[in-house]
Short mmCIF file of C-alpha atoms and ligand atoms in Angstrom, two decimals:
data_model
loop_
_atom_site.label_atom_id
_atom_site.label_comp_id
_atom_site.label_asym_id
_atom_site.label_seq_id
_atom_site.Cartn_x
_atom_site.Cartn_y
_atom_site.Cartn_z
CA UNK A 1416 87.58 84.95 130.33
CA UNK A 1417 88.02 81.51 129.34
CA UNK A 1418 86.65 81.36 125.97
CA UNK A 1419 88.47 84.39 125.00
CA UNK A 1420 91.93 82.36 125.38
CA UNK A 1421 90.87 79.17 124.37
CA UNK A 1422 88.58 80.64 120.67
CA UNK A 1423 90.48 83.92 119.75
CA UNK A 1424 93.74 82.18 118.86
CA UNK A 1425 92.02 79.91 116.90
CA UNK A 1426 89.84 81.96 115.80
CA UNK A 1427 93.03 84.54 114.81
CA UNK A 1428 94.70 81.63 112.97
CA UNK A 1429 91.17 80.83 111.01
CA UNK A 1430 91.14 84.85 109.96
CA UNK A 1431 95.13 84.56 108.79
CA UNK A 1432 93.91 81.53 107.00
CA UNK A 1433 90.71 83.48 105.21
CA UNK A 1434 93.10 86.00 104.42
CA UNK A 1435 95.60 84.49 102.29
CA UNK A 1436 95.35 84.27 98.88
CA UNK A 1437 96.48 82.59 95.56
CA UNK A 1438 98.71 84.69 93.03
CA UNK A 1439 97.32 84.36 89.67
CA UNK A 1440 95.09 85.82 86.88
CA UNK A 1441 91.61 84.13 88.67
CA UNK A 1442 89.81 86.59 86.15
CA UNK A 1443 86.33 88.38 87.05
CA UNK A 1444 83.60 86.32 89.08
CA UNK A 1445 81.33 84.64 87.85
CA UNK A 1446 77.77 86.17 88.57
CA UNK A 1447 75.58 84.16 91.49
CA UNK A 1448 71.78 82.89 90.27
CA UNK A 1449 70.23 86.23 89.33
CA UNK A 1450 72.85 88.12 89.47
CA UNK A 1451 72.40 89.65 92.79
CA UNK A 1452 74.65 90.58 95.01
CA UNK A 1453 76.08 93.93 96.88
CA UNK A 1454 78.63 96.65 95.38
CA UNK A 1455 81.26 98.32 97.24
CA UNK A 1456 83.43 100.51 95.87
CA UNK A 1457 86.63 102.05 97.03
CA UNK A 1458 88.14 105.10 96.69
CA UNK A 1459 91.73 105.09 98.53
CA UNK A 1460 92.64 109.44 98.61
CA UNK A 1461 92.59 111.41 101.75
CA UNK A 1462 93.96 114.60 101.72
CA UNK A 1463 95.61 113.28 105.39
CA UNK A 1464 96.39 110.27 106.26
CA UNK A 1465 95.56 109.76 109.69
CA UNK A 1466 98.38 107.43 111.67
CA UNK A 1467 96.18 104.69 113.26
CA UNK A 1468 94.66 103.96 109.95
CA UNK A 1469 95.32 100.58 108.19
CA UNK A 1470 92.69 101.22 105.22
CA UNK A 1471 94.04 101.18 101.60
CA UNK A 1472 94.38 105.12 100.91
CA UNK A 1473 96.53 107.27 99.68
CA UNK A 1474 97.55 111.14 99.87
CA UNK A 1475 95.35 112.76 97.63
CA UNK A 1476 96.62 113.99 94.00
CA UNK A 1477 94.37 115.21 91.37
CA UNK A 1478 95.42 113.87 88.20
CA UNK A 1479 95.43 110.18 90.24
CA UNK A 1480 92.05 110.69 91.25
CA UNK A 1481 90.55 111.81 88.15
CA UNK A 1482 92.33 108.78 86.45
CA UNK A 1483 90.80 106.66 88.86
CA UNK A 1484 87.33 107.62 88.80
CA UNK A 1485 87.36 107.24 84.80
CA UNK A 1486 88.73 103.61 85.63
CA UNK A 1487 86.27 102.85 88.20
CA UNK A 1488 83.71 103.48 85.57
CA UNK A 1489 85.06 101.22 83.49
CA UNK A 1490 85.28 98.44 85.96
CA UNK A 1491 81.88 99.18 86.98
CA UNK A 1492 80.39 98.68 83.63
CA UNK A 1493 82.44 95.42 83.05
CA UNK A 1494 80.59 94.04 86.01
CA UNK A 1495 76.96 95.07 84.39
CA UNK A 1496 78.19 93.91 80.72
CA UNK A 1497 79.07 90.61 82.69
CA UNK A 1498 75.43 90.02 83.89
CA UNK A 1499 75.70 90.95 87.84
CA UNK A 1500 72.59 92.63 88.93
CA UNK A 1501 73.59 95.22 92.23
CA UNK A 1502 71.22 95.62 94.80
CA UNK A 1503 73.26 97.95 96.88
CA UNK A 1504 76.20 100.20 97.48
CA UNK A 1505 78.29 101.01 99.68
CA UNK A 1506 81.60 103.63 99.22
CA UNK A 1507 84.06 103.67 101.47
CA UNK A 1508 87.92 104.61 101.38
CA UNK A 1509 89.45 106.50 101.66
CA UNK A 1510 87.54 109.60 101.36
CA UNK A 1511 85.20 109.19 98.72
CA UNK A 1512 83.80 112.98 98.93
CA UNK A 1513 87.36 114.28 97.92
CA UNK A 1514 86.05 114.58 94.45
CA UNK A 1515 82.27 115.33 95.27
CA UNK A 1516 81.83 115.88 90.90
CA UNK A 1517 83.65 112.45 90.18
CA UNK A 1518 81.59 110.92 92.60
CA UNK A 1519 78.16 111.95 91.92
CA UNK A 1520 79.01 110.94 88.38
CA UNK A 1521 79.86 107.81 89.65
CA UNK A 1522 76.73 107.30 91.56
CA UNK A 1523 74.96 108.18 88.19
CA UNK A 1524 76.31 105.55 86.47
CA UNK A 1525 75.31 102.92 88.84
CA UNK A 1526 71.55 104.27 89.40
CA UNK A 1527 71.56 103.88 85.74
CA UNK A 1528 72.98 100.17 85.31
CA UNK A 1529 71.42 98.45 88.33
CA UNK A 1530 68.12 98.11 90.14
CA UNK A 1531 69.90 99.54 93.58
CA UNK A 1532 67.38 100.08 96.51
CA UNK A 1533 70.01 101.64 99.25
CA UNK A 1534 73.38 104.00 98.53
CA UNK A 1535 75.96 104.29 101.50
CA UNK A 1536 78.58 106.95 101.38
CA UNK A 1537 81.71 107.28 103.75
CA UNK A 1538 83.04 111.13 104.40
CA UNK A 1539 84.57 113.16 106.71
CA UNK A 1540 83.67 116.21 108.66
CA UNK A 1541 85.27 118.63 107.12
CA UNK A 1542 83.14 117.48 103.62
CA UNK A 1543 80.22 118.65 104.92
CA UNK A 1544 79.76 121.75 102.93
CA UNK A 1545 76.14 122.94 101.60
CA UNK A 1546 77.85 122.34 98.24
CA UNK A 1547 78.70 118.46 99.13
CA UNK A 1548 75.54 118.04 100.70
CA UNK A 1549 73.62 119.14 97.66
CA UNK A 1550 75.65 117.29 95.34
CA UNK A 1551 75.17 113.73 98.09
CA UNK A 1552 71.40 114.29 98.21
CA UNK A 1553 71.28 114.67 94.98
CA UNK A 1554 72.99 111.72 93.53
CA UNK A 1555 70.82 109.86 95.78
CA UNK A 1556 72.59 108.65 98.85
CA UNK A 1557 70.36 107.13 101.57
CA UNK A 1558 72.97 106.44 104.14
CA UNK A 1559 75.66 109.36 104.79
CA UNK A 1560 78.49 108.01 107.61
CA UNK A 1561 80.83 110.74 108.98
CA UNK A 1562 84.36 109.93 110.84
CA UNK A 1563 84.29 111.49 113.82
CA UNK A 1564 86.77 109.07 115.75
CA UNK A 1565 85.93 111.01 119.13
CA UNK A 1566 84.89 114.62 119.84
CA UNK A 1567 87.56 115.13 121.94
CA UNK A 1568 90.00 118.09 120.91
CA UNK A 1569 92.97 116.58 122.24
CA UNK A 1570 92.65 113.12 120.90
CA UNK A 1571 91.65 114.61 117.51
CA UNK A 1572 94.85 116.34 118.12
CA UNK A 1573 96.82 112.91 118.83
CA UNK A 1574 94.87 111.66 115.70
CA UNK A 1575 96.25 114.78 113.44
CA UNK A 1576 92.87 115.04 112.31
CA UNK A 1577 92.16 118.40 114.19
CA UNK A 1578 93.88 120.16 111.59
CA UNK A 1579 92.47 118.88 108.46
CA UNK A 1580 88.50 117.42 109.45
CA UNK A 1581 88.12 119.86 111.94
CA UNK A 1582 87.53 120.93 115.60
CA UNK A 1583 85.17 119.25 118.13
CA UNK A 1584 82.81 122.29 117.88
CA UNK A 1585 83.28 122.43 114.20
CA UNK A 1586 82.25 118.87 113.81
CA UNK A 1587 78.89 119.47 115.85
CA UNK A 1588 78.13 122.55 113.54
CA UNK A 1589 78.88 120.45 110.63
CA UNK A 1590 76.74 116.83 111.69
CA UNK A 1591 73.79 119.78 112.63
CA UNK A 1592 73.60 120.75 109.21
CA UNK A 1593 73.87 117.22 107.97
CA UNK A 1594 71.10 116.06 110.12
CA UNK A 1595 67.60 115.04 108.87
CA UNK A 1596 68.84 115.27 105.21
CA UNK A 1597 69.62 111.33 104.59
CA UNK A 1598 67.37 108.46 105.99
CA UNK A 1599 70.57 107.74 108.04
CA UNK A 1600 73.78 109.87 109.25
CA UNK A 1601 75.94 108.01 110.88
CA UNK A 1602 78.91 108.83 112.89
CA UNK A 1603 81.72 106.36 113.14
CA UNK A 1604 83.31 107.04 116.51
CA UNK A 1605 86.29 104.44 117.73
CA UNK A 1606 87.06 103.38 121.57
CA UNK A 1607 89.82 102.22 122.91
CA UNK A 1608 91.94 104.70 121.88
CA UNK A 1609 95.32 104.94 123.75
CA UNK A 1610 94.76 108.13 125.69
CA UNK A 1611 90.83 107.96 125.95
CA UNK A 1612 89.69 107.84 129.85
CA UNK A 1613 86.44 106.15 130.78
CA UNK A 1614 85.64 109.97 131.21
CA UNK A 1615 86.18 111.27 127.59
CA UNK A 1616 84.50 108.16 126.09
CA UNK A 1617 81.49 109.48 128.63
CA UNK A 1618 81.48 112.91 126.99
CA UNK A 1619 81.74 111.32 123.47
CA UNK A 1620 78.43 109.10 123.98
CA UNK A 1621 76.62 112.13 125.29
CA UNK A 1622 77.63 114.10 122.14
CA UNK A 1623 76.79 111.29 119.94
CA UNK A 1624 73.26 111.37 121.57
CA UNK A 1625 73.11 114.97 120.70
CA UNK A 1626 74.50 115.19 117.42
CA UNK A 1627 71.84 114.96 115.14
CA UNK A 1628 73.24 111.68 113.83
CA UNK A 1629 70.31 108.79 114.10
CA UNK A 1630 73.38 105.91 113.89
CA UNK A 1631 76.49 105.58 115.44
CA UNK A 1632 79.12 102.73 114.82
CA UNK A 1633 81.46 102.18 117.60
CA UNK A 1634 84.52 100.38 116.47
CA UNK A 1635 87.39 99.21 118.87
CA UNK A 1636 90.61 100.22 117.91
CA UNK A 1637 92.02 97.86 115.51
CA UNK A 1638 95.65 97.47 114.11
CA UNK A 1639 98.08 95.73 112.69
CA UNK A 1640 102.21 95.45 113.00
CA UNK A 1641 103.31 98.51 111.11
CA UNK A 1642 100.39 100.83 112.10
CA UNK A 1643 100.66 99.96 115.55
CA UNK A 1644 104.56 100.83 115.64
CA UNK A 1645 103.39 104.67 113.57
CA UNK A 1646 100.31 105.10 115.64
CA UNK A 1647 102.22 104.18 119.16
CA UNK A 1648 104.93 106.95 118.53
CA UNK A 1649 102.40 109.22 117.79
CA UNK A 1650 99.49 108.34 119.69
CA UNK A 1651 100.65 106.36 122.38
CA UNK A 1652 100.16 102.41 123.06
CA UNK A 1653 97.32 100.13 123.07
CA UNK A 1654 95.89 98.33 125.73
CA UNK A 1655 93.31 95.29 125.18
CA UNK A 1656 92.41 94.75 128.97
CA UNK A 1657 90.30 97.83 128.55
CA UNK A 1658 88.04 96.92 125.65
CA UNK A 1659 85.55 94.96 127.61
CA UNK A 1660 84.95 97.90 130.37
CA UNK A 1661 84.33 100.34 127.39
CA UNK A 1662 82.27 98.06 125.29
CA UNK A 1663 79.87 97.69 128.33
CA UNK A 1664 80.09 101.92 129.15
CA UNK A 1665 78.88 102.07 125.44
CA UNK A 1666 76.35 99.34 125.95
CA UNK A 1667 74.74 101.13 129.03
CA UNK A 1668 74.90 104.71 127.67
CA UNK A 1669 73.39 104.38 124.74
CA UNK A 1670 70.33 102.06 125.88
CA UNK A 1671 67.33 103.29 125.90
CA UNK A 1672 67.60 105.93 122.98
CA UNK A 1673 69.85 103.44 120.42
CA UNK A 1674 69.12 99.86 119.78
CA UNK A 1675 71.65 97.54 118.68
CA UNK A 1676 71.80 96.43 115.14
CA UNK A 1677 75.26 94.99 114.80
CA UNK A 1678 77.93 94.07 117.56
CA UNK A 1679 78.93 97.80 117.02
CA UNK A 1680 76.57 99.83 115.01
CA UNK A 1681 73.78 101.27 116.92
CA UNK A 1682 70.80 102.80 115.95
CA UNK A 1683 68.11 104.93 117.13
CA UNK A 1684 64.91 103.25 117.67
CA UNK A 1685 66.43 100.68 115.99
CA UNK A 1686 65.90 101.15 112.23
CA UNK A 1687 68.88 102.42 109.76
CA UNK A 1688 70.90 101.19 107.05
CA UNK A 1689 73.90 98.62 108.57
CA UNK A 1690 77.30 98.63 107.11
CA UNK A 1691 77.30 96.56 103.47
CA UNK A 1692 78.55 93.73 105.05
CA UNK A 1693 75.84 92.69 107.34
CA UNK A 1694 73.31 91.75 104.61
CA UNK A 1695 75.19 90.77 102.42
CA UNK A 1696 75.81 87.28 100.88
CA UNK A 1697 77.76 87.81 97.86
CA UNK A 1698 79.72 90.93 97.32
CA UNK A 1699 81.99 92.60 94.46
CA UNK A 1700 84.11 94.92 95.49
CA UNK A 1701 85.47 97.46 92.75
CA UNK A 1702 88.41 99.93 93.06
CA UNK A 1703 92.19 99.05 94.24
CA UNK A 1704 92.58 97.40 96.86
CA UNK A 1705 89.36 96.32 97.65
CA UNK A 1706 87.45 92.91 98.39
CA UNK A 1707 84.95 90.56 96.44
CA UNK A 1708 83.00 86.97 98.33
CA UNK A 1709 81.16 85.74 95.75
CA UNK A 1710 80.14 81.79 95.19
CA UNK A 1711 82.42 80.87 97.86
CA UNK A 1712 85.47 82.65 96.32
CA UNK A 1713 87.52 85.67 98.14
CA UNK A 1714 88.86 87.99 95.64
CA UNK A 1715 91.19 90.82 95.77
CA UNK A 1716 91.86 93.61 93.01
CA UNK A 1717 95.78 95.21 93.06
CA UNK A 1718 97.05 97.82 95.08
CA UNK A 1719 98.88 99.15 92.53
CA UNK A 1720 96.92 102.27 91.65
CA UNK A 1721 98.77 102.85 88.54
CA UNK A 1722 98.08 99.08 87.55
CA UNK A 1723 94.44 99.33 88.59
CA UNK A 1724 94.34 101.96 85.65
CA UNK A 1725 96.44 99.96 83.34
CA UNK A 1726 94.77 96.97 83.66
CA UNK A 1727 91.58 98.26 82.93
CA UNK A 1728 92.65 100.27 80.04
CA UNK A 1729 93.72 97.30 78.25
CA UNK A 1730 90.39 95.50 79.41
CA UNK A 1731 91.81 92.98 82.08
CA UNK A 1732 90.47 92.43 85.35
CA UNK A 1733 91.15 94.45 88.26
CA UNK A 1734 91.55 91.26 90.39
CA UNK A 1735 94.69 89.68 91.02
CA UNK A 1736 93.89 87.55 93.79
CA UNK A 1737 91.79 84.62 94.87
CA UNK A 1738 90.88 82.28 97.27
CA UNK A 1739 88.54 79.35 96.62
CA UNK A 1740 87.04 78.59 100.21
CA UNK A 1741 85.78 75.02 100.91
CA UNK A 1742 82.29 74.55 102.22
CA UNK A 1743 82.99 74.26 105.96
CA UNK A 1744 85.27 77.71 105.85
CA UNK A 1745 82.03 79.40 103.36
CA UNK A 1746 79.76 78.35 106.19
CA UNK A 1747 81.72 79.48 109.28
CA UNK A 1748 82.55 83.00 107.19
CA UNK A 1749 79.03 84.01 106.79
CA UNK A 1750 78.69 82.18 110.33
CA UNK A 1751 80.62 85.24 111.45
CA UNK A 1752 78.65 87.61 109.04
CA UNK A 1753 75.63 86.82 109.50
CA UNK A 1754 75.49 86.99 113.41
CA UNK A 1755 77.86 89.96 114.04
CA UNK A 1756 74.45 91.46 112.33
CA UNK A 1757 72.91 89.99 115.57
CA UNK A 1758 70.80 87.44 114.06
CA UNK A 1759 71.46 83.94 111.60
CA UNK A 1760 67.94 82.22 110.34
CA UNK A 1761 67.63 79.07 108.93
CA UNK A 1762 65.87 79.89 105.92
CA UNK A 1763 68.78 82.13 105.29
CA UNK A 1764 71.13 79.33 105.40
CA UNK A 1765 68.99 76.63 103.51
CA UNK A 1766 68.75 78.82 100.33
CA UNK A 1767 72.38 79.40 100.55
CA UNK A 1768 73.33 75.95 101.83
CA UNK A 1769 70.04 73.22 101.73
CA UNK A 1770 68.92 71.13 104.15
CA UNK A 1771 71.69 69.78 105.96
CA UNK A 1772 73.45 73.13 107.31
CA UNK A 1773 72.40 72.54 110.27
CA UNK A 1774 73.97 69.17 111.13
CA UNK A 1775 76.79 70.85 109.57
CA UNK A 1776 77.11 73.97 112.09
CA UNK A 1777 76.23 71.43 114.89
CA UNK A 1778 79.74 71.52 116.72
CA UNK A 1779 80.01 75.29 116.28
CA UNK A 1780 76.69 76.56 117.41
CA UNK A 1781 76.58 74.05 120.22
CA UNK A 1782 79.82 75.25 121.25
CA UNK A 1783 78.50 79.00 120.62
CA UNK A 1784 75.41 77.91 122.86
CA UNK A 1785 77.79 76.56 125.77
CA UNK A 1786 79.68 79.56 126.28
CA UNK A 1787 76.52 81.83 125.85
CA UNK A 1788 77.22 83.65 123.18
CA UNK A 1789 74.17 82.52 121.15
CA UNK A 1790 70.50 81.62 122.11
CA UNK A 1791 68.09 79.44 119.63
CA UNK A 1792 64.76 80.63 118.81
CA UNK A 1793 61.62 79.09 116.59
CA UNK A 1794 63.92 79.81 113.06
CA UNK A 1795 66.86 80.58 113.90
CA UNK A 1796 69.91 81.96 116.35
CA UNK A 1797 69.89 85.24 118.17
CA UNK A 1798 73.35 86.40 119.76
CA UNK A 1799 73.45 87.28 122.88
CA UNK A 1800 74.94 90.87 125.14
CA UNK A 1801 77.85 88.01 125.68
CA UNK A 1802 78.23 87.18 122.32
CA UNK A 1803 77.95 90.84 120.86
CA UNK A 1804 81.39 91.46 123.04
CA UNK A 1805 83.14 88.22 121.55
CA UNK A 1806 81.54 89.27 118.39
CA UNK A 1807 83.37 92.38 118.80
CA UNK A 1808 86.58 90.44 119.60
CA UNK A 1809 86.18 88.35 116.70
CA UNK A 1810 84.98 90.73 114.26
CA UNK A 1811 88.66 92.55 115.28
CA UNK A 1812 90.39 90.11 115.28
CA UNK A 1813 89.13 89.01 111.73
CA UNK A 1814 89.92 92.93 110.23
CA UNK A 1815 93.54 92.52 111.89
CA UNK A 1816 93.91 89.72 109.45
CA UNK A 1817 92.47 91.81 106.56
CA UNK A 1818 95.07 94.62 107.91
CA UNK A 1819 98.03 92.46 107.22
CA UNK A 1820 97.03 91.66 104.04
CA UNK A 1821 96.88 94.67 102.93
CA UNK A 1822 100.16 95.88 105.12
CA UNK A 1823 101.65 92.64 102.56
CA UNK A 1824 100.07 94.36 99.50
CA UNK A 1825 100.94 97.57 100.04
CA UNK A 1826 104.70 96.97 101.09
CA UNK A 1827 104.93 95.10 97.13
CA UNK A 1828 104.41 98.81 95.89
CA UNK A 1829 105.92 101.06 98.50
CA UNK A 1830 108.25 102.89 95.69
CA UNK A 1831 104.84 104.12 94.02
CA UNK A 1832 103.27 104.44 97.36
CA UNK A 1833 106.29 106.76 98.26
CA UNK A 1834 106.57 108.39 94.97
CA UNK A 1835 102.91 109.41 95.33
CA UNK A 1836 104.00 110.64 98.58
CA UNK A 1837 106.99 112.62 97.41
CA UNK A 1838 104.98 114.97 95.22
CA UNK A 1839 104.48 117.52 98.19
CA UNK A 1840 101.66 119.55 97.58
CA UNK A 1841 100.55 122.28 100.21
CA UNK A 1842 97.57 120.95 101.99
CA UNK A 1843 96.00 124.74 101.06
CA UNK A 1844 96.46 124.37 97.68
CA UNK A 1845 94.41 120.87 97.58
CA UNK A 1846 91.01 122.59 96.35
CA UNK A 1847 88.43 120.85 94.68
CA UNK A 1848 88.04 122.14 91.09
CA UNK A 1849 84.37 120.29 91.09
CA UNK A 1850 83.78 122.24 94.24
CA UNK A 1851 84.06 125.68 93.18
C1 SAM B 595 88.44 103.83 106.72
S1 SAM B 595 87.54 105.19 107.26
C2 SAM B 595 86.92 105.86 105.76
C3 SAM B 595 86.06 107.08 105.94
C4 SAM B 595 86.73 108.36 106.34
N1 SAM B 595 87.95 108.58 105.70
C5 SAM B 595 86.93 108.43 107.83
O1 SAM B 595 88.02 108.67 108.30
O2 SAM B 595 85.92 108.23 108.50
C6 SAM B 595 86.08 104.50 108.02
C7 SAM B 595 86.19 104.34 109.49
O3 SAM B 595 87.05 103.30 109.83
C8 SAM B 595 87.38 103.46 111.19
N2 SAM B 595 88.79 103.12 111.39
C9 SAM B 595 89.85 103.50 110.66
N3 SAM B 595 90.98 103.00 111.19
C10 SAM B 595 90.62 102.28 112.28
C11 SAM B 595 91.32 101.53 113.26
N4 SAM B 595 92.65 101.41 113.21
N5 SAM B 595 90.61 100.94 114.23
C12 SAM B 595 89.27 101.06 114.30
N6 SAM B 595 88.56 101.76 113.40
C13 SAM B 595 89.22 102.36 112.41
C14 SAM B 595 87.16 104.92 111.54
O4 SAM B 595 86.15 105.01 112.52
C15 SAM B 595 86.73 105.53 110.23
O5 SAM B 595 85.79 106.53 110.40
S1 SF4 B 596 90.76 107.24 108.87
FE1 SF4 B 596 89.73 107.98 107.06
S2 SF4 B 596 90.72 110.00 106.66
FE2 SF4 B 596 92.04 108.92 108.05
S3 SF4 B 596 93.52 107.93 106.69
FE3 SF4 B 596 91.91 106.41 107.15
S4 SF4 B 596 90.53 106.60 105.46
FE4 SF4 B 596 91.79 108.46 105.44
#
């Protein structure tokens, strides 16, 4: 299609330019009127690292993990000391189940500090144990999201994640005890996967249907120069032509039952928790690796695990990045935001921005409006079946440029990366102490 060539290289360029940041010592944020904003926290181990991955994670190791969790703490508390008031959380990794004890501790701590309404929680299948349940339920977490990837044995197989999170049939057994215990369970699932047939994406909707999972998010695949070249060899390679033909099979097959409440999360009967991003405004992102936006400022902490715990044992910052965003950029970034979650009102925007956003926006949203991708309403823009798909585009195109960042991070510390990686423990032997 023609806006696809003319806006995603622009658009791809914009991202790259979002994405790079100043060196420096930019210090902690300063917190927003009130104090409100969102928390996500990162937690980079995995006990395997699955090859089409371009998250910031790590092979789980014990000592590293219980070192981080006592530093994540500490971060944690430096936010609440500095005045920010949390109104959510969202953990993600990584795996953050692989130390359910650490974790639930964690969670404890941030009940205690901040007035949080909603607690998200990232895991994977082979996590969900009665004992991890339990310990999840207990420590309060309202939204639990599984990675599936696909319920297909032999692309599980391709994805080396048969092994380690499990069988299709194992999966199913494990969502069915999951289900009806949080307000939402969601299953990530991902299309577009190199050796996924219109026919296996088929079978994986009607499984996600029957799952027991009330929230599915449906992401294309996404990478980025180095994972492509590792995922390729192992996988096979990618092919873009396809994404629009699957995006629309997912479209049809889930209506009636799900309801859209993203360009790729889905819920059914349309209620659930999003992903953190959606409502957010400003977010703080704790851990290594991860991602703050708040008053108009990117920030990113290190990569450096072992610097993430020495800075904040000598009472520094975890950030070592920054990017000050001028008003045009701030407005076309929660732009983006605000209408991958479908919808962008204008009282949203005039307590964020004041009157004049909307002269401001004019050339974007009437471009939006020409190629169809958005429809005004009384109060606001809705995006339309066409724009959810160059949502999807864009939205993928904007994580690509998040994926070489980090690809740039991570390849400043790949001696500790492979030192980490040199410490070969048997994948048997990686129990959970805090399980037992
Ligand atoms: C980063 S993982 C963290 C949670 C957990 N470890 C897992 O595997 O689900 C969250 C989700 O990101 C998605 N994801 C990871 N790599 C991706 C990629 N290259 N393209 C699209 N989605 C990806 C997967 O659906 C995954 O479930
Ligand atoms: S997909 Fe999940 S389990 Fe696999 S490496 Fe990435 S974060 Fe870890």
């Amino acid at each position: 299609m023609i806006y696809e060539r003319l806006l995603l290289p622009f658009f791809r360029r914009e991202s790259r330019r979002t994405m790079s940041f100043d060196e420096g010592e930019p210090g902690m944020p300063v917190p927003p009127p009130g104090g409100h904003a969102f928390l996500y926290v990162h937690i980079p181990f995995c006990t395997v690292l699955c090859p089409f991955c371009s998250f910031h994670r790590v092979e789980f190791r014990e000592h590293k993990a219980v070192r981080y969790f006592a530093a994540l703490r500490r971060e944690i508390e430096a936010y609440r000391d500095a005045g920010f008031r949390f109104t959510g959380v969202y953990v993600g990794g990584g795996t953050p189940t692989v130390m359910p004890g650490e974790l639930a501790k964690t969670l404890r701590l941030i009940r205690d500090s901040f007035p949080v309404k909603e607690i998200s929680v990232e895991t994977n299948p082979s996590d969900l144990t009665p004992e991890v349940l339990s310990q999840l339920a207990d420590a309060g977490v309202d939204r639990l999201s599984v990675g599936v990837q696909s319920f297909d044995d032999g692309l599980l197989r391709e994805m080396e994640r048969y092994e380690k999170y499990g069988s299709s049939a194992e999966i199913l057994a494990r969502l069915e005890a999951a289900a009806g215990r949080f307000r939402t369970l969601n299953v990530d699932m991902i299309f577009n996967l190199p050796h996924q047939t219109p026919e296996v994406l088929d079978a994986d909707l009607d499984r996600v249907k029957d799952c027991g999972a009330n929230q599915v998010s449906f992401y294309p695949l996404m990478t980025s120069a180095t994972v492509r070249r590792k995922m390729t060899a192992r996988m096979g390679g990618l092919d873009r032509k396809r994404v629009r033909d699957y995006y629309e099979q997912i479209l049809g097959r889930l209506r009636p039952d799900f309801k859209a409440s993203s360009a790729w999360c889905f819920s059914r009967g349309g209620l659930g928790i999003d992903e953190y991003i959606v409502d957010a405004g400003d977010y703080v992102g704790v851990g290594s690796g991860a991602f703050s936006y708040v008053n108009g400022t990117m920030y990113a902490t290190t990569f450096s695990l072992n610097s993430y715990a020495e800075r904040i044992s000598r009472g520094l910052p975890a950030i070592t990045r920054s990017r000050g965003m001028s008003l045009r950029d701030q407005l076309r970034y929660d732009l983006l935001v605000r209408l991958f979650g479908l919808s962008l009102e204008d009282d949203w925007l005039e307590r964020r921005y004041g009157g004049n956003f909307r002269l401001r926006l004019a050339p974007e949203m009437l471009g939006l409006s020409l190629v169809g991708a958005v429809r005004r309403r009384e109060g606001g823009w809705d995006l339309t079946e066409r724009g959810m798909y160059l949502w999807v585009l864009m939205m993928s195109a904007f994580f690509e440029s998040v994926n070489v960042f980090r690809e740039d991070m991570r390849s400043h510390i790949r001696e500790e990366l492979e030192a980490n990686e040199e410490v070969l423990v048997p994948v048997a032997s990686l129990r959970r102490p805090d399980r037992a």
